């Protein structure tokens, strides 16, 4: 088992945030009617993708009936449908859909993670929960450091969590911290950090984030990471 596998395994056993532990387990017990015959994961959802990823995508937190059900980031919900379709379109994923942990999906040089690994009520972790979970992101960044060359951060929440984690992991992040904006690009030592609107339904249904906008950011970030397919 490599170090990242070991980290992922330890994340799945974390119970540091009582509110989130209660919520993720309650959702797994009560389920959504459409998934009543399924066994929910109901635990922290680790990152997904190869341990030598050159590009890291950082979201917000797993969805109650998405990642919290399937056990894989952005898998089994509408946000994930948008993200994986775009990753497939730009040649970074083997399949345009991501529906279950055993669906054969493979990411090429890309890893997907979140600054909060447990599904929160109303998709809103508290700042305290974000702080608590940051330790996991710092460790993940540290393990990816030899290979990772670009980050795409989805949304302002992820941005606020990721820049301090990068600093803690050893990158020189400017002070004051650069603000989040869609399309922003911050060059750190050996790492380009891109801001992108989150792939939430609130953004994709309203056209605030279109598939073309997402593909553009991913393509630019993949180029910065040296991923050419
Ligand atoms: S959100 Fe993070 S720190 Fe909190 S219980 Fe889940 S994995 Fe642990």
CSV table of C-alpha atoms in Angstrom, one decimal, residues 39-162:
chain,number,residue,atom,x,y,z
A,39,UNK,CA,-26.1,0.3,1.0
A,40,UNK,CA,-24.8,3.8,1.5
A,41,UNK,CA,-21.1,4.4,2.2
A,42,UNK,CA,-21.9,6.8,5.1
A,43,UNK,CA,-18.3,7.5,5.9
A,44,UNK,CA,-15.7,10.2,5.0
A,45,UNK,CA,-15.0,10.1,1.2
A,46,UNK,CA,-11.3,10.0,0.3
A,47,UNK,CA,-9.8,11.6,-2.8
A,48,UNK,CA,-10.0,9.7,-6.1
A,49,UNK,CA,-7.2,9.4,-8.7
A,50,UNK,CA,-3.6,8.2,-9.1
A,51,UNK,CA,-1.0,8.9,-6.4
A,52,UNK,CA,1.3,10.6,-9.0
A,53,UNK,CA,-1.4,13.1,-10.2
A,54,UNK,CA,-0.1,16.2,-11.9
A,55,UNK,CA,-3.4,18.0,-11.6
A,56,UNK,CA,-5.6,18.1,-8.4
A,57,UNK,CA,-9.2,19.2,-8.4
A,58,UNK,CA,-10.5,20.5,-5.1
A,59,UNK,CA,-14.2,20.7,-4.5
A,60,UNK,CA,-16.3,21.4,-1.4
A,61,UNK,CA,-17.6,18.3,0.3
A,62,UNK,CA,-19.3,15.0,-0.7
A,63,UNK,CA,-23.1,15.2,-1.5
A,64,UNK,CA,-25.4,13.4,0.9
A,65,UNK,CA,-26.8,11.0,-1.7
A,66,UNK,CA,-23.7,11.2,-4.1
A,67,UNK,CA,-20.3,10.6,-2.6
A,68,UNK,CA,-21.8,9.7,0.8
A,69,UNK,CA,-23.8,7.0,-1.0
A,70,UNK,CA,-21.2,5.7,-3.4
A,71,UNK,CA,-18.0,6.3,-1.5
A,72,UNK,CA,-16.3,8.1,-4.3
A,73,UNK,CA,-15.8,11.8,-4.8
A,74,UNK,CA,-18.4,13.5,-7.1
A,75,UNK,CA,-19.8,10.1,-7.9
A,76,UNK,CA,-23.6,9.5,-8.2
A,77,UNK,CA,-24.8,13.1,-8.3
A,78,UNK,CA,-25.5,15.9,-10.7
A,79,UNK,CA,-22.4,17.9,-9.9
A,80,UNK,CA,-20.3,14.8,-10.6
A,81,UNK,CA,-22.1,14.3,-13.9
A,82,UNK,CA,-21.0,17.8,-15.0
A,83,UNK,CA,-17.4,17.4,-13.8
A,84,UNK,CA,-16.7,13.9,-15.1
A,85,UNK,CA,-18.3,14.7,-18.5
A,86,UNK,CA,-15.9,17.7,-18.8
A,87,UNK,CA,-12.9,15.6,-17.7
A,88,UNK,CA,-13.8,13.0,-20.3
A,89,UNK,CA,-14.3,15.7,-22.9
A,90,UNK,CA,-10.8,17.0,-22.4
A,91,UNK,CA,-9.2,13.6,-22.3
A,92,UNK,CA,-8.6,13.3,-18.5
A,93,UNK,CA,-11.1,10.5,-17.7
A,94,UNK,CA,-11.9,7.2,-19.2
A,95,UNK,CA,-15.7,7.5,-19.0
A,96,UNK,CA,-18.1,10.5,-19.3
A,97,UNK,CA,-20.1,9.3,-16.3
A,98,UNK,CA,-19.2,8.4,-12.7
A,99,UNK,CA,-22.0,6.4,-11.1
A,100,UNK,CA,-20.5,3.9,-8.7
A,101,UNK,CA,-17.1,3.1,-7.1
A,102,UNK,CA,-16.9,0.0,-9.2
A,103,UNK,CA,-17.9,1.5,-12.5
A,104,UNK,CA,-14.4,1.3,-14.0
A,105,UNK,CA,-13.9,5.0,-14.2
A,106,UNK,CA,-10.2,6.0,-14.4
A,107,UNK,CA,-8.6,9.4,-14.2
A,108,UNK,CA,-5.5,10.2,-16.2
A,109,UNK,CA,-3.0,12.2,-14.2
A,110,UNK,CA,-5.8,13.9,-12.2
A,111,UNK,CA,-7.0,13.4,-8.7
A,112,UNK,CA,-10.2,14.8,-7.3
A,113,UNK,CA,-10.5,15.7,-3.6
A,114,UNK,CA,-12.3,18.0,-1.2
A,115,UNK,CA,-11.4,20.1,1.8
A,116,UNK,CA,-14.2,18.5,3.8
A,117,UNK,CA,-14.5,14.7,3.5
A,118,UNK,CA,-17.9,14.2,5.0
A,119,UNK,CA,-21.3,15.2,3.6
A,120,UNK,CA,-22.6,18.2,5.5
A,121,UNK,CA,-26.2,19.2,6.1
A,122,UNK,CA,-27.4,21.6,3.3
A,123,UNK,CA,-24.0,21.2,1.6
A,124,UNK,CA,-22.6,23.7,4.2
A,125,UNK,CA,-19.8,22.7,6.5
A,126,UNK,CA,-19.0,25.2,9.3
A,127,UNK,CA,-15.8,27.1,9.3
A,128,UNK,CA,-14.8,25.0,12.3
A,129,UNK,CA,-15.3,21.7,10.3
A,130,UNK,CA,-13.4,23.1,7.4
A,131,UNK,CA,-10.5,23.9,9.8
A,132,UNK,CA,-10.6,20.4,11.4
A,133,UNK,CA,-10.6,18.6,8.0
A,134,UNK,CA,-7.8,20.8,6.6
A,135,UNK,CA,-5.2,18.6,8.3
A,136,UNK,CA,-6.2,15.8,5.8
A,137,UNK,CA,-5.8,18.2,2.8
A,138,UNK,CA,-2.4,19.3,4.0
A,139,UNK,CA,-1.2,15.7,4.2
A,140,UNK,CA,-2.7,14.9,0.8
A,141,UNK,CA,-0.9,18.0,-0.7
A,142,UNK,CA,2.3,17.0,0.9
A,143,UNK,CA,2.1,13.5,-0.6
A,144,UNK,CA,1.3,14.8,-4.0
A,145,UNK,CA,3.9,17.5,-3.9
A,146,UNK,CA,6.5,15.6,-6.0
A,147,UNK,CA,4.2,15.4,-9.0
A,148,UNK,CA,1.4,17.9,-8.7
A,149,UNK,CA,1.9,21.0,-10.9
A,150,UNK,CA,-1.6,22.5,-11.1
A,151,UNK,CA,-4.8,22.8,-8.9
A,152,UNK,CA,-8.3,23.6,-10.0
A,153,UNK,CA,-10.3,24.9,-7.0
A,154,UNK,CA,-14.1,24.7,-7.4
A,155,UNK,CA,-15.7,27.6,-5.7
A,156,UNK,CA,-15.0,30.1,-3.0
A,157,UNK,CA,-15.4,27.7,-0.1
A,158,UNK,CA,-12.7,25.4,-1.5
A,159,UNK,CA,-10.5,28.4,-2.3
A,160,UNK,CA,-10.7,29.6,1.3
A,161,UNK,CA,-9.8,26.1,2.5
A,162,UNK,CA,-7.1,25.3,0.0
